[in-house]
mmCIF file of C-alpha atoms in Angstrom:
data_model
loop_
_atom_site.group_PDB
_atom_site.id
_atom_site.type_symbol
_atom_site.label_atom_id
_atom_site.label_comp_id
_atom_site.label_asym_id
_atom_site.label_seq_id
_atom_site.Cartn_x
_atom_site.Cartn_y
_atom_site.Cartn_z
ATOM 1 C CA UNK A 226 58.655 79.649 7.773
ATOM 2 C CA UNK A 227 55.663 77.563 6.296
ATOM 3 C CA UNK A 228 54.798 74.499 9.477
ATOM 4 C CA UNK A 229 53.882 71.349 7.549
ATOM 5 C CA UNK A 230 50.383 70.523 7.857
ATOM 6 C CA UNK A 231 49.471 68.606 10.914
ATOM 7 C CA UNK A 232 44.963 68.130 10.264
ATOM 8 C CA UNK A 233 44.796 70.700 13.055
ATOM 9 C CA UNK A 234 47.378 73.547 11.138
ATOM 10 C CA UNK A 235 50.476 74.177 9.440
ATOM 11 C CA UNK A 236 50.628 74.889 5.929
ATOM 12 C CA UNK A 237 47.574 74.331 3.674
ATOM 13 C CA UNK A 238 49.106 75.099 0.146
ATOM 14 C CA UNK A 239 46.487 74.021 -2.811
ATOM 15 C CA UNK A 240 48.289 72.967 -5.957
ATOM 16 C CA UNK A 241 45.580 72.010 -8.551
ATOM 17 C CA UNK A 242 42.558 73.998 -9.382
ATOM 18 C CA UNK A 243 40.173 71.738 -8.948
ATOM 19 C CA UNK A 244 39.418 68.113 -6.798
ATOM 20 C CA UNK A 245 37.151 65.976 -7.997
ATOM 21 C CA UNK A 246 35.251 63.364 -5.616
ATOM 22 C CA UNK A 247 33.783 60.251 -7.357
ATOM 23 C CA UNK A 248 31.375 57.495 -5.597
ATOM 24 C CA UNK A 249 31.966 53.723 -6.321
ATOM 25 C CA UNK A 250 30.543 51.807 -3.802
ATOM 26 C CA UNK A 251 31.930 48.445 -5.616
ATOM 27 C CA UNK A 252 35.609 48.346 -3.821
ATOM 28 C CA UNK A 253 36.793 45.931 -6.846
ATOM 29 C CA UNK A 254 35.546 48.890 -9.418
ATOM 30 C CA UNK A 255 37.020 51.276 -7.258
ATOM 31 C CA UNK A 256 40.453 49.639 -7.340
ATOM 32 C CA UNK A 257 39.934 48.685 -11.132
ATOM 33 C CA UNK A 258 39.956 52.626 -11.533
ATOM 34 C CA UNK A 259 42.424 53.082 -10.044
ATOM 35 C CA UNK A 260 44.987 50.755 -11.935
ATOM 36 C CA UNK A 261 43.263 52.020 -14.759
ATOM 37 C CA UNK A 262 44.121 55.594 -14.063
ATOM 38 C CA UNK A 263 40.945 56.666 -13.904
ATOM 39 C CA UNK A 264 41.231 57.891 -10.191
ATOM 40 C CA UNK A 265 44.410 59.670 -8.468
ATOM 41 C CA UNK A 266 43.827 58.387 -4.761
ATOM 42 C CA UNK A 267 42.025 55.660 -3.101
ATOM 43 C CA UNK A 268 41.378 55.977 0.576
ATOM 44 C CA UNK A 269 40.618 53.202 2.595
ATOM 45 C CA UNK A 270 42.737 50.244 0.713
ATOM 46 C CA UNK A 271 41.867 46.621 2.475
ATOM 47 C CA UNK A 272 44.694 45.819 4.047
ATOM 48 C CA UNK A 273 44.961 42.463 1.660
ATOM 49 C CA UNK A 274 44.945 44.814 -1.244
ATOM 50 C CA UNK A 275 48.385 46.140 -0.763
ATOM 51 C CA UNK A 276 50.505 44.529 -2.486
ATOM 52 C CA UNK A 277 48.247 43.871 -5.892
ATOM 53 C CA UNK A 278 48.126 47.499 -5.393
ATOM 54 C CA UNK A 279 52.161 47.412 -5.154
ATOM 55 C CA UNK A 280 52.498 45.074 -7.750
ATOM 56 C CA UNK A 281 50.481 47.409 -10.283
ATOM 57 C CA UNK A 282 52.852 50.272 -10.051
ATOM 58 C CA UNK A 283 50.925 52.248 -7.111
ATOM 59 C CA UNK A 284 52.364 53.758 -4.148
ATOM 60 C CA UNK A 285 50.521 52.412 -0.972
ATOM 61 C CA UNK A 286 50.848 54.430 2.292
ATOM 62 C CA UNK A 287 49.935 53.423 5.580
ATOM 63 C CA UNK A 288 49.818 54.417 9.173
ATOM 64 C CA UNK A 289 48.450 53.974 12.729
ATOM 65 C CA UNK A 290 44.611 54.442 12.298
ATOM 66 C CA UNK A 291 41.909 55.689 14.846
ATOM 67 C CA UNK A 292 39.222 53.839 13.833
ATOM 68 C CA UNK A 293 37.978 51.677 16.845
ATOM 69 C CA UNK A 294 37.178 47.501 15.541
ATOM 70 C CA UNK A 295 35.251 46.009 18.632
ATOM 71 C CA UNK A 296 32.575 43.681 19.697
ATOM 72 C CA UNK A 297 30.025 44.695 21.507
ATOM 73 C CA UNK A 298 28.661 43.187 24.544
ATOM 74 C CA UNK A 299 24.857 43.858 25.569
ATOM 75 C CA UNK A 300 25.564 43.919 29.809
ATOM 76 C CA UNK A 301 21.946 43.738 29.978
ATOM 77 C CA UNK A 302 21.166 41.068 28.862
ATOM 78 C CA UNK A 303 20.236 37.669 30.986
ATOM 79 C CA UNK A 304 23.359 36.289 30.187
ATOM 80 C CA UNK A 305 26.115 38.525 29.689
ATOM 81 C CA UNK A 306 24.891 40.089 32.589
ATOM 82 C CA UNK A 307 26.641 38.004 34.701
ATOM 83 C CA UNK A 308 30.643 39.557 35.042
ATOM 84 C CA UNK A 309 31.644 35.860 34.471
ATOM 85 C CA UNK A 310 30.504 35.386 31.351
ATOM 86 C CA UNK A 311 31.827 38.529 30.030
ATOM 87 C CA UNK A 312 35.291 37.776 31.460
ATOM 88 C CA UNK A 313 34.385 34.593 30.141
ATOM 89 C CA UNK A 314 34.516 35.870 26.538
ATOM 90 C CA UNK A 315 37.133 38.176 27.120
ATOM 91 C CA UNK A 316 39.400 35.060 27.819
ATOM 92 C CA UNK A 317 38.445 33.011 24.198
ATOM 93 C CA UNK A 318 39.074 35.907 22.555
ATOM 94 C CA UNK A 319 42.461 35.932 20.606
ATOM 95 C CA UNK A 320 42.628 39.804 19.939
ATOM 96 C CA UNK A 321 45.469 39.869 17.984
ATOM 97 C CA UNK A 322 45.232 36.794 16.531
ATOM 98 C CA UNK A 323 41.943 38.880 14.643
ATOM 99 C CA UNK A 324 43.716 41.871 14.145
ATOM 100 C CA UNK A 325 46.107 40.314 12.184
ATOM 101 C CA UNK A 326 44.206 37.941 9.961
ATOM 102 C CA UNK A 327 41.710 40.785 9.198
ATOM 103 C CA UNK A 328 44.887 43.599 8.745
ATOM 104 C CA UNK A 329 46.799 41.598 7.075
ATOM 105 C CA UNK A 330 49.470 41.714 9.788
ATOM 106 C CA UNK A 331 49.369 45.309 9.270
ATOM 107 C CA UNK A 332 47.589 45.957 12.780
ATOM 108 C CA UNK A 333 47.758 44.546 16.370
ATOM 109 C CA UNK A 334 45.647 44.002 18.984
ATOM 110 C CA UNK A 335 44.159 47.140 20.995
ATOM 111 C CA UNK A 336 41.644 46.375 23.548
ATOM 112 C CA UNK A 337 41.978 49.996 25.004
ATOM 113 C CA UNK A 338 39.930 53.038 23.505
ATOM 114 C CA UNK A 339 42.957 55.059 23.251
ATOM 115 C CA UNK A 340 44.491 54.218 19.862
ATOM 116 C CA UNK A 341 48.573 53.462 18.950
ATOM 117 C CA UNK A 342 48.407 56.130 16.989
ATOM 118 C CA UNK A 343 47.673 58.749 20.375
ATOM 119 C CA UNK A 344 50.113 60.677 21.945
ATOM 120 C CA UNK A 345 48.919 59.107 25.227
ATOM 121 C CA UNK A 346 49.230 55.424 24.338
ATOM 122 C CA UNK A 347 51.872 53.262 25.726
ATOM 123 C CA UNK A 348 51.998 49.604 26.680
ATOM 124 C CA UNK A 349 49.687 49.735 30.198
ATOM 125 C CA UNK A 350 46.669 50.240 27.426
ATOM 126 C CA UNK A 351 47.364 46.268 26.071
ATOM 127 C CA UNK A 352 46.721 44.636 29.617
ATOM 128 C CA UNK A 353 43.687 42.504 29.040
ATOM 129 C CA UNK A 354 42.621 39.226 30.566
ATOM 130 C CA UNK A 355 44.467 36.914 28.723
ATOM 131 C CA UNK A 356 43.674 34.743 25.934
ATOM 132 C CA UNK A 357 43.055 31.293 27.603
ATOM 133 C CA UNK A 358 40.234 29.151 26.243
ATOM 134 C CA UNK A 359 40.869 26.795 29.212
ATOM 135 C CA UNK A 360 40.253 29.906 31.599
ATOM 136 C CA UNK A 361 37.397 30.469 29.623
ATOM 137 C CA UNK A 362 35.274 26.954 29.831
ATOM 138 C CA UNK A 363 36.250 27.621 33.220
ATOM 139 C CA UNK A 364 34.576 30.941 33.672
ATOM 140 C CA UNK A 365 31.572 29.245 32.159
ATOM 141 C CA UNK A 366 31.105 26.735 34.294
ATOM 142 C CA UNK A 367 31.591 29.337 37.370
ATOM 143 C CA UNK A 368 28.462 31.211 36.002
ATOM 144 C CA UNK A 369 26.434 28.544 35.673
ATOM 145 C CA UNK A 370 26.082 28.160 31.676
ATOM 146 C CA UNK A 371 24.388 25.586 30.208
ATOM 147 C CA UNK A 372 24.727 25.757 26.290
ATOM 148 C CA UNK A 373 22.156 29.005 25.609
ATOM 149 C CA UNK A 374 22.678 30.621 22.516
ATOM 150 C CA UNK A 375 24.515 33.292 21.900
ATOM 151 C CA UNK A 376 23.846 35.240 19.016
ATOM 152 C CA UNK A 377 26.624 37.442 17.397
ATOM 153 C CA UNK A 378 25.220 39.917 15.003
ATOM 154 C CA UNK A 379 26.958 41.040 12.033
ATOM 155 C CA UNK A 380 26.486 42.000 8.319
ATOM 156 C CA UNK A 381 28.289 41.873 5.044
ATOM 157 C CA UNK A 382 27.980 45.424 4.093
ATOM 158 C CA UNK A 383 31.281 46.021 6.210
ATOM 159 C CA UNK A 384 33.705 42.867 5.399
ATOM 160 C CA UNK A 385 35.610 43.382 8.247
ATOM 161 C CA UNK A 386 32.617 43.207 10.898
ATOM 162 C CA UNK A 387 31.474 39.873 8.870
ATOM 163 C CA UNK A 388 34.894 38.445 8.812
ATOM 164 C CA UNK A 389 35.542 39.450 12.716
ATOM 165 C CA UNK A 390 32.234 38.040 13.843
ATOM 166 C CA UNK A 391 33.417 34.523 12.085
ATOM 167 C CA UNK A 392 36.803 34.128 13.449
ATOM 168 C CA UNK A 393 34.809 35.757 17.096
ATOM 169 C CA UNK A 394 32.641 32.447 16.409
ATOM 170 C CA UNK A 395 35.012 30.228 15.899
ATOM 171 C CA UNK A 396 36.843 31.208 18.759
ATOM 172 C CA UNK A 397 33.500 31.338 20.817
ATOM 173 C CA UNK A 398 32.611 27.544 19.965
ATOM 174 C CA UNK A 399 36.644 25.990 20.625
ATOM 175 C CA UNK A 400 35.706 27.685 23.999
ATOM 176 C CA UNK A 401 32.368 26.105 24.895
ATOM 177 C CA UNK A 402 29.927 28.807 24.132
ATOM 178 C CA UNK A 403 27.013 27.925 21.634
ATOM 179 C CA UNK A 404 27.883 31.193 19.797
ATOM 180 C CA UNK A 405 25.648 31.737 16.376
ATOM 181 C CA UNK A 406 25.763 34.046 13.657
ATOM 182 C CA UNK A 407 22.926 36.431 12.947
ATOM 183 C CA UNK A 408 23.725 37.915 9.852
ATOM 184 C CA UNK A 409 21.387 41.437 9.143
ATOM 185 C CA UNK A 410 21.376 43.874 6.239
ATOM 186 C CA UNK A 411 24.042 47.145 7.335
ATOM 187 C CA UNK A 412 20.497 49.259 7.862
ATOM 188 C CA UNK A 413 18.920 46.462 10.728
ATOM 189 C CA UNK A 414 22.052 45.763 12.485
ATOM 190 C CA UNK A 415 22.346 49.336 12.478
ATOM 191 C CA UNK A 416 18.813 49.730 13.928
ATOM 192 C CA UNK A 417 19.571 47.724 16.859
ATOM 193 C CA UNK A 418 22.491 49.011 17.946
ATOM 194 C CA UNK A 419 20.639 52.289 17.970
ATOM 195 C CA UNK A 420 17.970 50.734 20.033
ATOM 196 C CA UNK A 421 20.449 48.092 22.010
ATOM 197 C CA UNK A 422 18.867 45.204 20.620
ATOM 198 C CA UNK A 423 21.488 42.212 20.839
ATOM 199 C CA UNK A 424 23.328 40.146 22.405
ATOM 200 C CA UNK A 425 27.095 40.715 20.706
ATOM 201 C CA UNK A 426 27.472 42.921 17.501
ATOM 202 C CA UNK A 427 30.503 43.501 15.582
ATOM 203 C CA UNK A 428 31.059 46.694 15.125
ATOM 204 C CA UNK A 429 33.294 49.785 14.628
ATOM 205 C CA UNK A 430 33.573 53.334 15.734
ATOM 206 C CA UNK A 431 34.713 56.055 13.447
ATOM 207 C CA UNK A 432 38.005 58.081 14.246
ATOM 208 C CA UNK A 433 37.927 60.377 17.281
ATOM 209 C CA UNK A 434 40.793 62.344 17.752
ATOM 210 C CA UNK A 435 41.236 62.529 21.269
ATOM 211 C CA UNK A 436 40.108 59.766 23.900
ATOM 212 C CA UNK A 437 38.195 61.027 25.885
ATOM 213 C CA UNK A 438 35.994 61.511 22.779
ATOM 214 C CA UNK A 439 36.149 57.421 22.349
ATOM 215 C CA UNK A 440 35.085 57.360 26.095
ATOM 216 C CA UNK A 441 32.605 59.469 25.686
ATOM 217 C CA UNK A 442 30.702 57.390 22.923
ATOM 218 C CA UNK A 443 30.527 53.809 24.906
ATOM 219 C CA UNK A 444 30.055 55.425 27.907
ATOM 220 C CA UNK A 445 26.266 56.239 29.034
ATOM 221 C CA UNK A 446 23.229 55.090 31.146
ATOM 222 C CA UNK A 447 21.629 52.457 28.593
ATOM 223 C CA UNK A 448 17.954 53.066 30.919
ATOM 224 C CA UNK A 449 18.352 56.624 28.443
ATOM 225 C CA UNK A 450 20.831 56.220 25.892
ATOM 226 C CA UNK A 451 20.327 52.667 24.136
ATOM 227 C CA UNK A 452 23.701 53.023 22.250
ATOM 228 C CA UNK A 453 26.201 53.457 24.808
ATOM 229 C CA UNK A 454 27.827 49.834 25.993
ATOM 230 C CA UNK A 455 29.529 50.548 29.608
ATOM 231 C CA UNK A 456 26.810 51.827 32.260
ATOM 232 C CA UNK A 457 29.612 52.774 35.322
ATOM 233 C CA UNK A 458 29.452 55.617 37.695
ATOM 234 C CA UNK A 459 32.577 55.737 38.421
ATOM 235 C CA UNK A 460 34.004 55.368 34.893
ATOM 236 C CA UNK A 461 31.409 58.717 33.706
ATOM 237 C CA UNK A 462 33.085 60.062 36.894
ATOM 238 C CA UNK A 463 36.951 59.736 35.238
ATOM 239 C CA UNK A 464 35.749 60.388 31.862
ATOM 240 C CA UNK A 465 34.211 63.847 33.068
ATOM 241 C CA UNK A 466 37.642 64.305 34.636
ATOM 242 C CA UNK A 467 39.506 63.576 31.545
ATOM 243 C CA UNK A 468 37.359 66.381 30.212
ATOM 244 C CA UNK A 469 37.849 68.771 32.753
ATOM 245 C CA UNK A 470 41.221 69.070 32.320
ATOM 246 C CA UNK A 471 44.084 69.779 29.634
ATOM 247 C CA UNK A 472 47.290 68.825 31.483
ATOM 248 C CA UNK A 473 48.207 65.694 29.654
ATOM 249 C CA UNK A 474 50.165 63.762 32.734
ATOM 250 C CA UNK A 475 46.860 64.358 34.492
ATOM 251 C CA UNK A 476 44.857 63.215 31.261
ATOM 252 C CA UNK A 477 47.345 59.702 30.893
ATOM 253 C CA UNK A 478 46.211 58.772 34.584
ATOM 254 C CA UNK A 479 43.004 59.034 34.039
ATOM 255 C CA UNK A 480 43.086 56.981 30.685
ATOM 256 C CA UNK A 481 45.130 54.130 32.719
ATOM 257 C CA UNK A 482 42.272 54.060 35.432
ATOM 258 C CA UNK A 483 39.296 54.064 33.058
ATOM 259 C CA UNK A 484 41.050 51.222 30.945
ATOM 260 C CA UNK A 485 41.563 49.164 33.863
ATOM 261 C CA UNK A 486 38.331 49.215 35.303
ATOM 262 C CA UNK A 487 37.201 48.516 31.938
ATOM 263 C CA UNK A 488 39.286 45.255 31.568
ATOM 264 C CA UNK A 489 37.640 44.214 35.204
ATOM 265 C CA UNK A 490 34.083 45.207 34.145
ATOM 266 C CA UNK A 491 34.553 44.263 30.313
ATOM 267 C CA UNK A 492 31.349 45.854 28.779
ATOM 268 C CA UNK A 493 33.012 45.757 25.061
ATOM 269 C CA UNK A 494 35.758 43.673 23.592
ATOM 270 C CA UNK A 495 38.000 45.762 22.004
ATOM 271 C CA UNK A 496 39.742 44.100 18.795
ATOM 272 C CA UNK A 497 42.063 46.717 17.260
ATOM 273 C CA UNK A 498 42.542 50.299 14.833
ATOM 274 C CA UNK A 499 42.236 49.606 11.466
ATOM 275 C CA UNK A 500 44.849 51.178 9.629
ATOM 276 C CA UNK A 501 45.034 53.971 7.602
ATOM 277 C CA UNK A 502 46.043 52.752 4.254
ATOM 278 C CA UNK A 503 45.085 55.030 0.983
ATOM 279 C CA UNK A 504 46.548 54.075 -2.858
ATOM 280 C CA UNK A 505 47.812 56.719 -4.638
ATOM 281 C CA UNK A 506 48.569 57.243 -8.093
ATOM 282 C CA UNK A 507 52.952 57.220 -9.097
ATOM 283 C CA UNK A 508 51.685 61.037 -10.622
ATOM 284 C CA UNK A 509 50.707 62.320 -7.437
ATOM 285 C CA UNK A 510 53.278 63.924 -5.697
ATOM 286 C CA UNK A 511 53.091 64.953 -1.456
ATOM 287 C CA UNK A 512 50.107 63.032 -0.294
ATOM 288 C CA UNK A 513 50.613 61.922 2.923
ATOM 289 C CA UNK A 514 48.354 59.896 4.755
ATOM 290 C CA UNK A 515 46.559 60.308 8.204
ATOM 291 C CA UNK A 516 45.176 58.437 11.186
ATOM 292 C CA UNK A 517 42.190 60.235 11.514
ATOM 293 C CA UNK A 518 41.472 58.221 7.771
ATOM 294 C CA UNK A 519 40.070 61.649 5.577
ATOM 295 C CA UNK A 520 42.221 62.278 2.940
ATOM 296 C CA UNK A 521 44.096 65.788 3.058
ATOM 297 C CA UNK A 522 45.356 67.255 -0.410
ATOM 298 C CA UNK A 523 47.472 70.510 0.644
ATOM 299 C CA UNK A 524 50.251 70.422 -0.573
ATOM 300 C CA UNK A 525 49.485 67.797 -2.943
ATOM 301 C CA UNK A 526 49.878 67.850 -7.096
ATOM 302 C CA UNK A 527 50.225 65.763 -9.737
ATOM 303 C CA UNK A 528 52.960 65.314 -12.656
ATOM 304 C CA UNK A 529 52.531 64.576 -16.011
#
């Protein structure tokens, strides 16, 4: 008996001859070629596409993602620093209030880096210090801040890191910080993070599959590794843990500690997991789609 396919194994049946991959970088062409018929499947649908994508006869399918939205907090810098100002932020920032203007509704707020979508989630992954503006000017006051800039960089390459970074502003300034936008090309922004030159970015991580593999890419001593955004012994100490073993009781209690030493030392502000949302064609017959984001065509054909 054939297993279904799972990304990892089961059955991988191919149905048509031949797949052909086209490039359109314009998402509005990309979607006009689709409606047109033009293209079969289109990965990646914004979440505020769905239901002109519904209304033109296309089947939209959608599911827990693993892609990481978060904002990224430079602990060495003069200001952020200080563990105030950082808890500071954390407290004017209305997670899911975000996820859901920039989803759609579709997704919810995730501060953890294990995903909905993992085995290992449950609810102890959403504790967070609160949203609370008033908490917030408080904080701010407790650390000693007096107005300085703060400079959030973004770019409009990715609309979802431009649109986060303004509703992060907006919620910033209500709050009492003098938050700005810096607004780069995709390759500069890019070149700082690489280099760890900011303040706050917004960014996003790709899909990992497994946690520990999420861990392991914000985790890091920035004196070597620029990109990595939480610089904690003891956290490397629980990741290496997580990686040391494959028992996955042992695995969930290690997840719960790093996540809530990472909500006391809050080196990143994590928004949410964009969804996994792909338009397919009414032709196209068992496409399923998949948290990891990559579209997978076993099994998959198309009618007449």
């Amino acid at each position: 008996m054939k297993e279904a396919p799972s990304g990892f194994a089961g059955s991988r049946e191919a149905h048509v001859d031949e797949v052909r991959f086209m490039v359109i970088p314009d998402t509005a062409a990309a979607e006009t070629a689709l409606f047109a018929g033009e293209l079969d499947v289109l990965a990646d649908l914004e979440s505020s596409r769905v239901e002109e994508a519904k209304s033109r006869g296309m089947t939209v399918l959608s599911t827990q993602g693993l892609s990481w939205t978060a904002i990224l907090l430079q602990t060495k810098d003069p200001l952020l620093s200080n563990a105030k100002m950082r808890a500071a932020l954390a407290h004017a920032t209305d997670i899911n209030q975000i996820a859901a203007a920039r989803t759609n509704g579709v997704a919810t707020g995730d501060p953890s880096a294990v995903a909905q979508a993992s085995s290992f989630f449950d609810d102890e992954f959403l504790k967070w210090p609160e949203y609370d503006p008033v908490k917030a000017k408080a904080l701010l006051d407790e650390a000693g801040y007096k107005g300085e800039p703060i400079k959030i960089q973004t770019n409009t390459r990715y609309q979802g890191m431009y649109e986060n970074a303004v509703l992060l502003q907006a919620m910033l300034t209500a709050a009492g910080f003098n938050a700005q936008l810096e607004v780069l090309d995709w390759a500069a922004q890019l070149d700082n993070y690489l280099a760890g030159k900011f303040q706050i970015q917004s960014f996003g991580y790709s899909a990992r599959l497994d946690p520990s593999l999420m861990y392991g890419v914000i985790l890091g001593d920035k004196a070597t590794d620029p990109t990595a955004q939480w610089d904690s012994k003891e956290a490397l100490d629980l990741y290496t843990k997580s990686m040391a073993t494959t028992d996955p009781g042992q695995r969930k209690a290690l997840f719960k500690q790093l996540h809530a030493l990472m909500a006391k030392d809050v080196p990143i502000l994590g928004l949410y997991y964009e969804p996994s949302v792909d338009a397919v064609s009414p032709k196209v017959k068992g496409y399923s789609v998949w948290p990891a984001a990559n579209p997978r065509v076993w099994g998959v054909w198309k009618s007449e």
